[in-house]
């Protein structure tokens, strides 16, 4: 069974850092891995994405560009999200997602598999 498991969330002060990890089974079938985030009452927002076969090709939401970095360790089937200079507006549930078909990187509908989520809370 395909499974994505996130870890690394927590509570930090504004300006702090966290590093999220996502271990993906069936990783070899996924062409794109991504991080989304969601707050209550809103849809999931694409944060960052990368091609697993071309890890240098990445996308970031404008709101996190320059602060967040997505990376992977393909041998470990793991994707990371390094989050620096965190802001209270970054507070959300963060989800790892995997897609076997390519499309608009930030569109939820192109991602078939999702992790359980890990909470990130940033205090003022």
Coordinates of C-alpha atoms in Angstrom, one line a residue:
X1 CA 0.0 0.0 0.0
X2 CA 1.3 3.5 -0.9
X3 CA 2.0 5.5 2.2
X4 CA 3.4 9.0 2.9
X5 CA 4.5 9.8 6.4
X6 CA 5.4 13.3 7.5
X7 CA 7.3 14.4 10.6
X8 CA 9.2 17.4 11.9
X9 CA 6.4 19.8 12.7
X10 CA 6.2 21.7 15.9
X11 CA 5.9 25.1 17.6
X12 CA 8.4 27.8 17.1
X13 CA 8.8 31.6 17.5
X14 CA 8.7 33.9 14.5
X15 CA 12.0 33.9 12.8
X16 CA 12.7 30.3 13.8
X17 CA 13.3 27.2 11.6
X18 CA 11.9 23.7 11.2
X19 CA 12.7 20.9 8.8
X20 CA 9.9 18.6 7.7
X21 CA 10.5 15.1 6.4
X22 CA 8.3 12.9 4.2
X23 CA 9.0 9.2 3.8
X24 CA 7.2 7.8 0.7
X25 CA 6.6 4.2 -0.2
X26 CA 6.3 3.6 -3.9
X27 CA 8.4 6.6 -4.5
X28 CA 9.8 5.2 -7.8
X29 CA 6.4 5.6 -9.4
X30 CA 6.0 9.3 -8.4
X31 CA 7.1 11.9 -10.9
X32 CA 6.5 14.9 -8.6
X33 CA 6.6 15.3 -4.9
X34 CA 5.2 18.4 -3.2
X35 CA 4.4 20.1 0.1
X36 CA 1.0 21.7 0.7
X37 CA -0.4 23.5 3.7
X38 CA -3.9 24.1 4.9
X39 CA -5.6 26.2 7.5
X40 CA -9.2 25.5 8.7
X41 CA -11.8 26.6 6.2
X42 CA -9.4 27.0 3.3
X43 CA -8.2 24.7 0.5
X44 CA -4.7 23.3 0.4
X45 CA -2.1 25.7 -0.8
X46 CA 0.9 24.5 -2.8
X47 CA 4.1 25.4 -1.0
X48 CA 6.9 23.7 -2.9
X49 CA 7.3 20.9 -5.5
X50 CA 10.0 19.1 -7.4
X51 CA 10.5 16.5 -10.1
X52 CA 11.9 13.4 -8.6
X53 CA 13.8 12.6 -11.9
X54 CA 15.1 16.1 -12.2
X55 CA 15.6 17.4 -8.6
X56 CA 16.9 20.7 -9.8
X57 CA 13.6 21.7 -11.3
X58 CA 11.6 23.1 -8.4
X59 CA 8.6 25.4 -7.7
X60 CA 7.8 27.5 -4.7
X61 CA 4.9 29.6 -3.7
X62 CA 5.8 33.3 -3.8
X63 CA 5.0 33.6 -0.2
X64 CA 7.8 31.2 0.8
X65 CA 10.4 31.8 -1.9
X66 CA 13.7 32.5 -0.3
X67 CA 12.7 31.1 3.0
X68 CA 11.8 27.5 2.3
X69 CA 13.8 24.8 0.5
X70 CA 12.6 21.5 -0.9
X71 CA 15.0 18.7 -1.4
X72 CA 15.1 14.9 -1.6
X73 CA 17.2 11.8 -0.8
X74 CA 16.0 9.4 -3.4
X75 CA 17.9 6.5 -2.0
X76 CA 15.8 6.9 1.2
X77 CA 12.6 7.8 -0.6
X78 CA 12.5 10.9 1.5
X79 CA 11.5 14.5 0.7
X80 CA 12.4 17.4 2.9
X81 CA 11.1 20.9 3.5
X82 CA 13.6 23.2 5.2
X83 CA 11.7 26.2 6.6
X84 CA 13.6 29.3 7.7
X85 CA 12.5 32.7 8.8
X86 CA 9.1 31.4 9.8
X87 CA 6.2 33.8 10.1
X88 CA 2.9 33.5 12.0
X89 CA 1.3 33.3 8.6
X90 CA 3.1 30.0 8.0
X91 CA 1.0 28.4 10.7
X92 CA -0.8 25.5 9.1
X93 CA -1.1 21.8 8.7
X94 CA 1.6 20.7 6.3
X95 CA 1.0 17.8 4.0
X96 CA 3.3 15.8 1.8
X97 CA 1.8 14.8 -1.6
X98 CA 2.8 12.6 -4.5
X99 CA 1.8 12.6 -8.2
X100 CA 2.3 10.0 -10.9
X101 CA 1.1 12.4 -13.6
X102 CA 2.3 15.9 -14.2
X103 CA 0.1 19.0 -14.2
X104 CA 0.0 22.4 -12.6
X105 CA 2.3 21.9 -9.7
X106 CA 0.2 23.7 -7.1
X107 CA -3.2 22.1 -8.0
X108 CA -4.4 19.5 -5.5
X109 CA -6.2 17.5 -8.1
X110 CA -3.0 16.2 -9.7
X111 CA -1.8 14.6 -6.5
X112 CA -3.1 11.1 -5.8
X113 CA -1.4 10.4 -2.5
X114 CA -1.3 12.4 0.7
X115 CA 0.3 12.1 4.1
X116 CA -1.5 12.5 7.4
X117 CA -0.1 16.0 7.9
X118 CA 2.2 17.6 10.5
X119 CA 1.2 20.7 12.3
X120 CA 3.4 23.8 12.2
X121 CA 2.7 26.6 14.6
X122 CA 4.6 29.9 14.6
X123 CA 4.1 32.3 17.4
X124 CA 4.4 36.1 17.2

